[in-house]
């Protein structure tokens, strides 16, 4: 996958936009049309909840296999604030189209992302929009969450420890660059950070995905910092990642060689936020467990 940054050439189609580099792929597979993409059957279900679903589709281009992910959002009614912010224009208001535009904006700002393929939206009723987003498969990149789960040995030992330090420093620098460009990925955590294959220099390649929730309200930078660091640290489990690792990320994020006295206040706020996240997750998991037990009794 060509994860990276840079501008994308767009081809406008009825009710959809297409990354020009993928126009021939979609055309060859009969998907250069809103209806055919949105109603496409088959594929492997990756995620399915009430408001959206994600499926993995295996296509062919010139005899070569190509893989994409299709995220579909059921018809919904955006809130009044969103309509006002768009000047009461529906264009770009749907989750699918908004995520596509967020990815484009990140890439134009030099921030690495998954590769967007296409997006579309269609009005299905008064103030109601359905939408979709297509992205390219991000292999050989893998999520940090998956690497932690499947290959914890990568983060320790004579070779793993130096690599872990480079990785954490790169993550902190990426978060800082994102905020400097006026963006806050509201789900900046191990799940949505992708790690690419290394090179002979030992440099770490990163990319982000899942851009549904991007905040551009720069006057909330203090809140951005606390939430981003808390959510990121919460998804880096102990003992694989310790206090020193978290401080390494923080120093890279703040561009400082050491933790200054003024930084300890922010880190205290981060620790408190982590505690709130942990309490919330315990409640969520307890509800899920109760639902499972109730389902077994009914069954």
Coordinates of C-alpha atoms in Angstrom, one line a residue:
X1 CA 0.0 0.0 0.0
X2 CA 1.2 3.5 -0.8
X3 CA 0.6 5.0 2.6
X4 CA 1.9 8.6 2.7
X5 CA 1.3 12.2 2.2
X6 CA 0.8 14.6 -0.7
X7 CA -2.1 15.9 -2.7
X8 CA -4.5 13.6 -4.5
X9 CA -6.0 14.2 -7.9
X10 CA -9.8 13.9 -7.7
X11 CA -12.2 12.8 -10.4
X12 CA -15.8 14.0 -9.8
X13 CA -18.6 11.5 -10.5
X14 CA -22.3 11.7 -9.8
X15 CA -22.7 11.6 -6.0
X16 CA -19.1 10.5 -5.5
X17 CA -15.4 11.5 -5.8
X18 CA -12.6 9.2 -6.9
X19 CA -8.9 9.2 -6.4
X20 CA -7.6 9.5 -10.0
X21 CA -5.0 6.8 -9.3
X22 CA -7.8 4.3 -8.7
X23 CA -10.3 5.2 -11.4
X24 CA -9.2 2.3 -13.6
X25 CA -9.3 -0.2 -10.8
X26 CA -12.9 0.7 -10.0
X27 CA -13.9 0.8 -13.6
X28 CA -12.5 -2.7 -14.3
X29 CA -14.5 -4.1 -11.4
X30 CA -17.7 -2.3 -12.3
X31 CA -17.5 0.0 -9.3
X32 CA -17.2 3.4 -10.9
X33 CA -20.8 4.2 -9.8
X34 CA -22.3 5.2 -6.5
X35 CA -25.1 2.6 -6.5
X36 CA -22.8 -0.3 -7.5
X37 CA -20.3 0.5 -4.7
X38 CA -22.9 1.2 -2.0
X39 CA -25.0 -1.9 -2.9
X40 CA -22.0 -4.2 -3.5
X41 CA -22.6 -7.6 -2.0
X42 CA -20.0 -10.1 -0.7
X43 CA -16.7 -9.5 0.8
X44 CA -15.5 -10.2 4.3
X45 CA -17.2 -8.4 7.1
X46 CA -14.6 -6.6 9.3
X47 CA -17.0 -4.6 11.4
X48 CA -20.8 -4.2 11.6
X49 CA -22.8 -2.1 14.0
X50 CA -26.1 -0.4 13.7
X51 CA -24.9 2.9 12.1
X52 CA -22.1 1.5 9.8
X53 CA -20.3 -1.5 8.4
X54 CA -16.9 -2.2 7.0
X55 CA -16.2 -5.0 4.5
X56 CA -13.0 -6.1 2.8
X57 CA -13.2 -6.6 -0.9
X58 CA -10.8 -8.5 -3.1
X59 CA -10.6 -7.1 -6.6
X60 CA -8.5 -7.8 -9.7
X61 CA -6.7 -5.3 -11.9
X62 CA -4.9 -6.4 -15.0
X63 CA -4.8 -9.9 -13.6
X64 CA -3.3 -8.8 -10.2
X65 CA -5.1 -9.0 -6.9
X66 CA -6.0 -5.7 -5.2
X67 CA -7.7 -5.3 -1.9
X68 CA -9.9 -2.4 -0.6
X69 CA -12.0 -1.6 2.4
X70 CA -15.5 -0.3 2.0
X71 CA -17.1 1.6 4.9
X72 CA -20.8 2.2 4.5
X73 CA -22.8 4.6 6.7
X74 CA -26.6 4.1 6.9
X75 CA -28.8 7.2 6.2
X76 CA -28.7 9.6 9.1
X77 CA -29.7 13.2 9.8
X78 CA -26.7 15.5 10.6
X79 CA -27.3 17.8 13.6
X80 CA -28.3 21.5 13.1
X81 CA -24.8 22.8 14.0
X82 CA -23.3 20.7 11.1
X83 CA -25.8 22.1 8.7
X84 CA -25.1 25.7 9.7
X85 CA -21.4 25.1 9.5
X86 CA -21.8 23.9 5.9
X87 CA -24.0 26.9 5.0
X88 CA -27.0 24.5 4.7
X89 CA -25.3 22.7 1.9
X90 CA -25.4 18.9 2.1
X91 CA -22.1 18.5 0.2
X92 CA -19.4 17.0 2.3
X93 CA -21.7 16.7 5.4
X94 CA -22.0 13.0 5.5
X95 CA -19.5 10.8 7.6
X96 CA -18.1 9.1 4.5
X97 CA -17.4 12.3 2.5
X98 CA -16.2 14.1 5.6
X99 CA -13.7 11.3 6.3
X100 CA -12.4 11.4 2.8
X101 CA -11.9 15.2 3.0
X102 CA -10.1 14.8 6.4
X103 CA -7.7 12.3 4.8
X104 CA -7.0 14.7 1.9
X105 CA -6.4 17.5 4.3
X106 CA -4.0 15.5 6.4
X107 CA -2.0 14.4 3.3
X108 CA -1.9 17.9 1.9
X109 CA -0.4 19.0 5.2
X110 CA 2.3 16.3 5.0
X111 CA 0.8 13.9 7.5
X112 CA 0.9 10.2 6.5
X113 CA -2.4 8.4 6.1
X114 CA -4.0 5.3 4.5
X115 CA -4.7 5.8 0.8
X116 CA -8.2 7.0 0.0
X117 CA -9.8 5.5 -3.1
X118 CA -13.3 7.0 -3.3
X119 CA -16.2 8.4 -1.3
X120 CA -19.8 9.2 -2.0
X121 CA -22.9 10.5 -0.4
X122 CA -26.6 10.6 -1.4
X123 CA -29.6 12.3 0.0
X124 CA -32.3 9.7 0.9
X125 CA -34.9 12.0 2.3
X126 CA -35.3 15.4 3.9
X127 CA -32.1 16.2 5.7
X128 CA -31.0 12.6 5.5
X129 CA -27.7 11.3 3.9
X130 CA -26.2 7.9 3.3
X131 CA -22.5 7.7 2.5
X132 CA -19.5 5.5 1.9
X133 CA -15.7 5.6 2.0
X134 CA -13.3 3.3 0.2
X135 CA -9.6 3.0 1.2
X136 CA -6.8 0.8 0.0
X137 CA -5.7 -2.1 2.0
X138 CA -2.9 -0.9 4.3
X139 CA -0.7 -4.0 4.1
X140 CA 2.3 -4.3 4.7
X141 CA 1.5 -1.8 7.4
X142 CA 0.0 -3.2 10.6
X143 CA -1.6 -1.5 13.5
X144 CA 0.4 -0.9 16.7
X145 CA -2.4 -2.7 18.6
X146 CA -2.0 -5.8 16.5
X147 CA 1.7 -5.8 16.9
X148 CA 1.4 -5.5 20.6
X149 CA -1.1 -8.4 20.7
X150 CA 0.7 -10.7 18.3
X151 CA 4.4 -9.8 18.6
X152 CA 5.1 -8.4 22.0
X153 CA 8.7 -9.6 21.7
X154 CA 9.3 -6.9 19.1
X155 CA 9.3 -4.3 22.0
X156 CA 12.1 -5.8 24.1
X157 CA 15.6 -7.3 24.0
X158 CA 18.8 -6.1 22.5
X159 CA 17.2 -5.2 19.2
X160 CA 13.6 -4.6 20.2
X161 CA 14.3 -2.0 22.9
X162 CA 16.2 0.5 20.7
X163 CA 13.5 0.0 18.0
X164 CA 10.7 0.7 20.5
X165 CA 12.4 3.9 21.5
X166 CA 12.6 5.1 17.9
X167 CA 8.9 4.1 17.4
X168 CA 7.7 5.9 20.5
X169 CA 9.7 9.0 19.5
X170 CA 8.2 8.9 16.0
X171 CA 4.7 8.6 17.4
X172 CA 5.2 11.7 19.7
X173 CA 6.6 13.7 16.7
X174 CA 3.7 12.7 14.5
X175 CA 1.2 13.8 17.2
X176 CA 3.1 17.1 17.5
X177 CA 3.1 17.7 13.7
X178 CA -0.6 17.0 13.5
X179 CA -1.4 19.6 16.2
X180 CA 1.0 22.1 14.6
X181 CA -1.0 21.7 11.4
X182 CA -4.3 22.5 13.2
X183 CA -5.7 19.0 13.4
X184 CA -6.5 16.6 16.2
X185 CA -7.3 13.0 15.4
X186 CA -9.7 12.2 18.2
X187 CA -8.9 8.5 18.2
X188 CA -5.1 8.7 18.2
X189 CA -4.3 5.4 19.8
X190 CA -2.6 2.1 19.3
X191 CA -5.6 0.9 17.2
X192 CA -5.3 3.6 14.6
X193 CA -1.5 4.0 14.4
X194 CA -0.1 1.9 11.5
X195 CA 3.6 0.8 11.5
X196 CA 5.3 0.2 8.1
X197 CA 8.2 -2.0 7.3
X198 CA 11.6 -0.7 8.3
X199 CA 14.5 0.2 6.0
X200 CA 18.2 -0.1 6.2
X201 CA 18.5 3.2 8.2
X202 CA 16.2 1.9 11.0
X203 CA 13.7 4.7 10.4
X204 CA 10.2 4.1 11.5
X205 CA 7.3 4.6 9.0
X206 CA 3.9 5.5 10.4
X207 CA 0.5 6.2 9.0
X208 CA -3.0 6.9 10.5
X209 CA -6.4 5.7 9.6
X210 CA -10.1 6.1 10.7
X211 CA -10.6 9.8 10.2
X212 CA -14.2 10.1 11.1
X213 CA -13.5 12.2 14.2
X214 CA -11.1 15.0 13.4
X215 CA -11.2 18.2 15.5
X216 CA -10.1 21.5 14.0
X217 CA -11.0 23.8 16.9
X218 CA -7.4 25.0 17.6
X219 CA -8.5 27.0 20.7
X220 CA -9.0 23.6 22.4
X221 CA -5.3 22.7 22.1
X222 CA -4.9 22.1 25.8
X223 CA -7.8 19.7 25.8
X224 CA -6.4 18.1 22.6
X225 CA -3.1 17.4 24.4
X226 CA -4.6 15.9 27.5
X227 CA -7.1 13.6 25.6
X228 CA -4.6 12.5 23.0
X229 CA -1.9 11.6 25.4
X230 CA -4.3 9.9 27.8
X231 CA -5.9 7.8 25.2
X232 CA -2.6 6.8 23.6
X233 CA -1.0 5.9 27.0
X234 CA -4.1 3.9 27.9
X235 CA -3.7 1.7 24.8
X236 CA 0.0 1.0 25.6
X237 CA -0.2 -1.7 28.2
X238 CA 2.2 -2.3 31.1
X239 CA 4.6 -3.9 31.6
X240 CA 5.4 -3.8 27.9
X241 CA 5.4 0.0 28.1
X242 CA 6.4 1.8 31.3
X243 CA 6.6 5.3 32.8
X244 CA 9.9 5.9 31.0
X245 CA 8.3 5.0 27.7
X246 CA 5.4 7.4 28.3
X247 CA 7.9 10.2 29.2
X248 CA 9.8 9.5 26.0
X249 CA 6.6 10.0 23.9
X250 CA 5.9 13.2 25.9
X251 CA 9.3 14.6 25.3
X252 CA 9.1 14.0 21.6
X253 CA 5.5 15.4 21.5
X254 CA 6.7 18.6 23.3
X255 CA 10.0 18.8 21.5
X256 CA 11.8 18.9 24.8
X257 CA 15.0 17.1 25.9
X258 CA 13.7 16.7 29.4
X259 CA 10.5 17.0 31.5
X260 CA 10.3 20.5 32.8
X261 CA 8.5 21.5 36.0
X262 CA 5.6 23.1 34.0
X263 CA 5.1 19.7 32.2
X264 CA 4.3 17.9 35.4
X265 CA 1.0 19.7 35.6
X266 CA -0.1 18.5 32.2
X267 CA 1.1 15.0 32.9
X268 CA -1.0 15.1 36.1
X269 CA -4.1 16.0 34.0
X270 CA -3.2 13.1 31.6
X271 CA -3.0 10.6 34.5
X272 CA -6.4 11.8 35.8
X273 CA -7.9 11.4 32.3
X274 CA -6.4 7.9 32.0
X275 CA -8.1 7.0 35.3
X276 CA -11.5 8.3 34.0
X277 CA -11.0 6.3 30.7
X278 CA -10.3 3.1 32.8
X279 CA -13.4 3.6 34.9
X280 CA -15.5 4.1 31.8
X281 CA -14.1 1.0 30.1
X282 CA -14.8 -1.1 33.2
X283 CA -18.4 0.0 33.1
X284 CA -18.7 -0.7 29.4
X285 CA -17.2 -4.2 29.8
X286 CA -19.5 -4.9 32.7
X287 CA -22.5 -4.0 30.6
X288 CA -21.3 -6.2 27.8
X289 CA -20.7 -9.1 30.2
X290 CA -24.2 -8.6 31.7
X291 CA -25.7 -8.6 28.2
X292 CA -23.9 -11.8 27.3
X293 CA -25.1 -13.6 30.4
X294 CA -28.6 -12.4 29.8
X295 CA -28.5 -13.7 26.3
X296 CA -27.3 -17.1 27.5
X297 CA -30.2 -17.3 30.0
X298 CA -32.7 -16.4 27.3
X299 CA -31.2 -18.9 24.9

